[in-house]
Amino acid sequence: MTRILPLRLLCALALIILPSTLALARTLSGEVTYRERIALDPRARITVQLVDVSRADAPANVIAQQRIRSRGKQVPFAFKLTYRASKIRPGRRYELQARIERGPELLFINQTAIPVEPLKTRGPVTILVQQASARTGATPPPPSPAPVPNPAPTPAAALQGTEWLAEDIGGQGVLAIVQSTLAIEAGGKISGSGGCNRYFGTVTVKDGALKVGPLGATQMACVPAQMEQERKFLDALSATQGYRLDGAKLVLLDGRGQPLVRLVKNKA
């Protein structure tokens, strides 16, 4: 009798403690997919994260994460994130983020914010990722044939030594508190801030033409408005084919000579 009683007590305690312990755990499920008709490399890895993006001046805080090996499978990939309810703080903003990589190479990433309420949202949530452009780390387009063995052209002197600040993107203005900047350096280098992340890459400036090469960028998450302006700014840089100087202002142009971005000298 003395040996059976402790066992019964343990079972009773387990029945009391187990439900309360499970109540502390939350799950959020869904799938990651893309629309491009591209077969995924068997070596690809899918990463899904639940992140706290409340602070615009700091990297996103990862609450939960799952990594999935493709191993020859194709989209969609199901995910299930598990996290403690105590990690979720009232009044904060949370988003889902997903990316597909092959080694150090970024293949796909979600470019649209996916807000969730971790204490309410259970899923399923579909995360649509897009093929990464050159600015997010994808393989750049193949070089044009018959390269000319001349040294890389030097950017126009009038554009060097100045940090340019965007005051209009696509004819829609910019946010007053978000700075998207551009600096062109000697040797065909380009750098600046998209509005959230720092970017860097190459540029060719010659005879009124200005072409931006593949860009790399940090991967910090900011508030949706910042991320949207950054996306428009970096897309405009990638589409730039020419420029003109209007007094103290620099205007980047597309292949038809239409304005993409108007910038002024940054006095900050």
Short mmCIF file of C-alpha atoms in Angstrom, two decimals:
data_model
loop_
_atom_site.label_atom_id
_atom_site.label_comp_id
_atom_site.label_asym_id
_atom_site.label_seq_id
_atom_site.Cartn_x
_atom_site.Cartn_y
_atom_site.Cartn_z
CA MET A 1 0.00 0.00 0.00
CA THR A 2 2.81 2.37 0.84
CA ARG A 3 4.32 1.78 -2.61
CA ILE A 4 1.08 2.33 -4.55
CA LEU A 5 0.04 5.60 -2.86
CA PRO A 6 2.99 7.72 -4.09
CA LEU A 7 2.35 6.53 -7.65
CA ARG A 8 -1.29 7.57 -7.43
CA LEU A 9 -0.28 10.94 -6.06
CA LEU A 10 2.15 11.47 -8.92
CA CYS A 11 -0.53 10.63 -11.48
CA ALA A 12 -2.95 13.05 -9.86
CA LEU A 13 -0.35 15.81 -9.83
CA ALA A 14 0.45 15.16 -13.50
CA LEU A 15 -3.22 15.56 -14.43
CA ILE A 16 -3.29 18.91 -12.64
CA ILE A 17 0.04 20.27 -13.91
CA LEU A 18 -0.03 19.03 -17.53
CA PRO A 19 -3.01 21.14 -18.76
CA SER A 20 -1.58 24.32 -17.25
CA THR A 21 1.81 23.61 -18.82
CA LEU A 22 0.27 23.00 -22.24
CA ALA A 23 -1.72 26.20 -21.93
CA LEU A 24 1.55 28.12 -21.81
CA ALA A 25 2.56 26.80 -25.24
CA ARG A 26 1.17 28.41 -28.38
CA THR A 27 1.41 27.23 -31.97
CA LEU A 28 1.09 29.04 -35.28
CA SER A 29 0.99 26.98 -38.46
CA GLY A 30 0.81 27.56 -42.18
CA GLU A 31 2.79 27.12 -45.37
CA VAL A 32 5.51 28.84 -47.40
CA THR A 33 5.09 29.04 -51.17
CA TYR A 34 5.93 31.09 -54.25
CA ARG A 35 4.35 31.75 -57.64
CA GLU A 36 7.44 31.53 -59.83
CA ARG A 37 7.56 28.37 -61.90
CA ILE A 38 11.02 27.42 -60.69
CA ALA A 39 12.10 24.05 -59.33
CA LEU A 40 13.70 24.36 -55.93
CA ASP A 41 17.23 23.09 -55.45
CA PRO A 42 17.34 19.95 -53.23
CA ARG A 43 19.94 21.71 -51.10
CA ALA A 44 17.66 24.64 -50.32
CA ARG A 45 16.68 25.49 -46.76
CA ILE A 46 13.45 27.20 -45.72
CA THR A 47 13.49 29.38 -42.59
CA VAL A 48 10.28 30.67 -40.97
CA GLN A 49 10.34 33.10 -38.04
CA LEU A 50 7.90 34.83 -35.74
CA VAL A 51 9.52 38.17 -34.89
CA ASP A 52 8.83 41.21 -32.73
CA VAL A 53 9.21 44.29 -34.97
CA SER A 54 8.02 46.89 -32.46
CA ARG A 55 11.29 48.83 -32.37
CA ALA A 56 12.19 50.64 -35.58
CA ASP A 57 15.70 51.39 -34.31
CA ALA A 58 16.68 47.81 -33.50
CA PRO A 59 16.85 44.42 -35.21
CA ALA A 60 13.74 42.26 -35.04
CA ASN A 61 13.56 39.99 -31.99
CA VAL A 62 13.01 36.34 -32.96
CA ILE A 63 10.27 34.70 -30.87
CA ALA A 64 10.12 31.34 -32.67
CA GLN A 65 11.91 29.79 -35.62
CA GLN A 66 11.73 26.66 -37.76
CA ARG A 67 14.20 25.47 -40.41
CA ILE A 68 13.10 23.03 -43.08
CA ARG A 69 15.31 21.14 -45.56
CA SER A 70 13.75 20.87 -49.01
CA ARG A 71 15.46 17.53 -49.83
CA GLY A 72 14.02 17.57 -53.35
CA LYS A 73 10.49 18.53 -52.33
CA GLN A 74 8.73 21.53 -53.86
CA VAL A 75 6.44 24.25 -52.52
CA PRO A 76 4.31 24.55 -50.52
CA PHE A 77 6.23 23.71 -47.34
CA ALA A 78 4.20 23.34 -44.16
CA PHE A 79 5.53 24.97 -40.98
CA LYS A 80 4.53 24.95 -37.32
CA LEU A 81 6.00 27.45 -34.86
CA THR A 82 5.76 26.76 -31.12
CA TYR A 83 6.42 29.43 -28.52
CA ARG A 84 5.54 30.35 -24.95
CA ALA A 85 2.70 32.80 -24.39
CA SER A 86 4.87 34.60 -21.83
CA LYS A 87 7.14 35.79 -24.68
CA ILE A 88 4.29 37.82 -26.21
CA ARG A 89 3.93 41.32 -24.77
CA PRO A 90 0.77 43.44 -25.04
CA GLY A 91 0.96 46.43 -27.36
CA ARG A 92 3.83 45.08 -29.45
CA ARG A 93 3.81 44.28 -33.17
CA TYR A 94 4.61 40.82 -34.49
CA GLU A 95 5.17 39.55 -38.01
CA LEU A 96 5.94 36.32 -39.81
CA GLN A 97 9.04 36.24 -42.01
CA ALA A 98 10.23 33.53 -44.37
CA ARG A 99 13.19 33.04 -46.65
CA ILE A 100 14.61 30.27 -48.81
CA GLU A 101 18.38 29.96 -49.08
CA ARG A 102 20.96 27.72 -50.70
CA GLY A 103 24.07 27.98 -48.61
CA PRO A 104 24.88 31.72 -48.33
CA GLU A 105 22.70 32.54 -51.37
CA LEU A 106 19.26 34.04 -50.77
CA LEU A 107 16.76 32.63 -53.29
CA PHE A 108 13.34 33.79 -52.04
CA ILE A 109 12.08 36.12 -49.32
CA ASN A 110 8.73 37.65 -48.34
CA GLN A 111 8.79 41.30 -49.40
CA THR A 112 5.39 42.14 -47.89
CA ALA A 113 4.88 42.38 -44.13
CA ILE A 114 2.71 39.61 -42.63
CA PRO A 115 1.38 40.91 -39.29
CA VAL A 116 -0.04 38.38 -36.82
CA GLU A 117 -1.42 38.34 -33.28
CA PRO A 118 0.50 35.47 -31.66
CA LEU A 119 -2.01 35.00 -28.84
CA LYS A 120 -4.95 34.86 -31.26
CA THR A 121 -3.71 33.76 -34.67
CA ARG A 122 -3.43 29.99 -34.97
CA GLY A 123 -3.36 29.65 -38.74
CA PRO A 124 -3.08 28.34 -41.24
CA VAL A 125 -1.18 31.37 -42.58
CA THR A 126 0.20 31.37 -46.13
CA ILE A 127 3.55 33.16 -46.54
CA LEU A 128 4.12 34.12 -50.16
CA VAL A 129 7.81 34.64 -50.90
CA GLN A 130 9.22 36.30 -54.02
CA GLN A 131 12.37 35.56 -55.95
CA ALA A 132 15.16 37.61 -54.44
CA SER A 133 16.41 40.43 -56.64
CA ALA A 134 20.08 41.35 -56.99
CA ARG A 135 19.73 43.76 -54.07
CA THR A 136 18.69 40.94 -51.68
CA GLY A 137 21.50 38.63 -52.64
CA ALA A 138 20.28 36.54 -55.57
CA THR A 139 22.62 35.50 -58.33
CA PRO A 140 23.11 38.55 -60.60
CA PRO A 141 22.15 38.32 -64.26
CA PRO A 142 24.83 36.94 -66.58
CA PRO A 143 27.30 39.50 -67.92
CA SER A 144 26.87 40.84 -71.40
CA PRO A 145 29.05 39.17 -74.07
CA ALA A 146 32.39 40.45 -75.31
CA PRO A 147 33.42 42.53 -72.29
CA VAL A 148 35.64 45.48 -73.07
CA PRO A 149 39.01 45.13 -71.31
CA ASN A 150 39.05 48.77 -70.26
CA PRO A 151 39.16 49.79 -66.59
CA ALA A 152 35.83 50.49 -64.92
CA PRO A 153 34.65 54.00 -65.73
CA THR A 154 34.88 56.57 -62.97
CA PRO A 155 31.58 58.19 -61.87
CA ALA A 156 31.03 61.77 -62.96
CA ALA A 157 32.94 64.11 -60.67
CA ALA A 158 29.80 66.17 -60.00
CA LEU A 159 28.14 63.17 -58.33
CA GLN A 160 31.05 62.17 -56.12
CA GLY A 161 31.78 63.30 -52.58
CA THR A 162 28.11 64.01 -51.84
CA GLU A 163 25.43 62.08 -50.01
CA TRP A 164 22.17 62.51 -51.88
CA LEU A 165 18.84 62.39 -50.04
CA ALA A 166 15.64 61.28 -51.81
CA GLU A 167 12.84 63.85 -51.74
CA ASP A 168 10.58 62.09 -54.24
CA ILE A 169 10.25 58.47 -55.36
CA GLY A 170 8.01 57.67 -58.32
CA GLY A 171 6.18 60.99 -58.05
CA GLN A 172 4.73 60.04 -54.65
CA GLY A 173 7.04 61.94 -52.32
CA VAL A 174 8.76 60.37 -49.31
CA LEU A 175 8.11 60.02 -45.60
CA ALA A 176 9.47 62.96 -43.63
CA ILE A 177 11.04 60.78 -40.94
CA VAL A 178 12.55 58.17 -43.29
CA GLN A 179 15.78 58.94 -45.12
CA SER A 180 16.69 57.07 -48.30
CA THR A 181 20.19 58.09 -49.34
CA LEU A 182 22.69 57.56 -52.14
CA ALA A 183 26.45 58.03 -52.20
CA ILE A 184 28.56 57.46 -55.33
CA GLU A 185 32.24 56.94 -54.71
CA ALA A 186 35.33 56.83 -56.88
CA GLY A 187 36.03 53.41 -58.32
CA GLY A 188 32.42 52.70 -59.22
CA LYS A 189 31.13 52.05 -55.69
CA ILE A 190 27.67 52.90 -54.42
CA SER A 191 26.24 52.84 -50.87
CA GLY A 192 23.60 54.39 -48.67
CA SER A 193 20.47 53.68 -46.66
CA GLY A 194 17.24 52.45 -48.19
CA GLY A 195 15.34 53.86 -45.23
CA CYS A 196 15.83 50.87 -42.93
CA ASN A 197 18.77 48.80 -44.16
CA ARG A 198 22.20 49.79 -45.42
CA TYR A 199 22.97 48.78 -49.00
CA PHE A 200 26.12 48.69 -51.13
CA GLY A 201 27.16 47.72 -54.63
CA THR A 202 28.55 49.02 -57.92
CA VAL A 203 27.61 51.75 -60.36
CA THR A 204 28.69 52.90 -63.82
CA VAL A 205 28.39 56.56 -64.77
CA LYS A 206 29.37 57.68 -68.26
CA ASP A 207 28.07 60.18 -70.83
CA GLY A 208 24.78 60.77 -69.02
CA ALA A 209 24.15 57.08 -68.41
CA LEU A 210 23.99 55.72 -64.88
CA LYS A 211 23.54 52.02 -64.28
CA VAL A 212 23.47 50.36 -60.89
CA GLY A 213 24.92 46.86 -60.60
CA PRO A 214 23.93 44.11 -58.15
CA LEU A 215 23.28 45.46 -54.64
CA GLY A 216 23.75 43.81 -51.29
CA ALA A 217 21.85 44.89 -48.18
CA THR A 218 21.47 44.15 -44.51
CA GLN A 219 18.32 42.28 -43.47
CA MET A 220 16.94 44.29 -40.55
CA ALA A 221 13.15 44.53 -40.22
CA CYS A 222 11.53 47.94 -39.66
CA VAL A 223 8.00 49.28 -39.55
CA PRO A 224 5.96 48.54 -42.72
CA ALA A 225 6.02 52.16 -43.95
CA GLN A 226 9.83 52.23 -43.81
CA MET A 227 10.11 48.89 -45.55
CA GLU A 228 7.72 50.00 -48.31
CA GLN A 229 9.71 53.19 -49.02
CA GLU A 230 12.95 51.19 -48.99
CA ARG A 231 11.52 48.70 -51.47
CA LYS A 232 10.44 51.47 -53.86
CA PHE A 233 13.79 53.26 -53.53
CA LEU A 234 15.94 50.19 -54.19
CA ASP A 235 13.68 49.08 -57.04
CA ALA A 236 14.10 52.55 -58.59
CA LEU A 237 17.90 52.34 -58.23
CA SER A 238 17.92 48.96 -59.97
CA ALA A 239 15.82 50.39 -62.83
CA THR A 240 17.98 53.50 -63.33
CA GLN A 241 19.49 53.96 -66.79
CA GLY A 242 20.43 57.64 -66.75
CA TYR A 243 20.53 60.86 -64.75
CA ARG A 244 20.45 64.60 -65.00
CA LEU A 245 21.44 67.42 -62.68
CA ASP A 246 18.80 70.10 -62.15
CA GLY A 247 20.74 72.74 -60.30
CA ALA A 248 21.52 71.24 -56.88
CA LYS A 249 19.22 68.27 -57.47
CA LEU A 250 20.00 64.85 -58.93
CA VAL A 251 17.27 63.11 -60.94
CA LEU A 252 17.58 59.41 -61.74
CA LEU A 253 15.92 58.36 -65.01
CA ASP A 254 14.60 55.12 -66.47
CA GLY A 255 15.37 53.84 -69.97
CA ARG A 256 12.78 56.20 -71.50
CA GLY A 257 14.17 59.25 -69.73
CA GLN A 258 11.32 59.37 -67.20
CA PRO A 259 12.14 60.43 -63.60
CA LEU A 260 12.39 57.63 -61.03
CA VAL A 261 13.88 59.43 -58.04
CA ARG A 262 14.67 63.06 -57.28
CA LEU A 263 17.40 63.70 -54.71
CA VAL A 264 18.98 66.71 -53.04
CA LYS A 265 22.30 67.12 -51.28
CA ASN A 266 21.95 65.79 -47.74
CA LYS A 267 22.90 68.51 -45.26
CA ALA A 268 22.52 66.24 -42.22
#
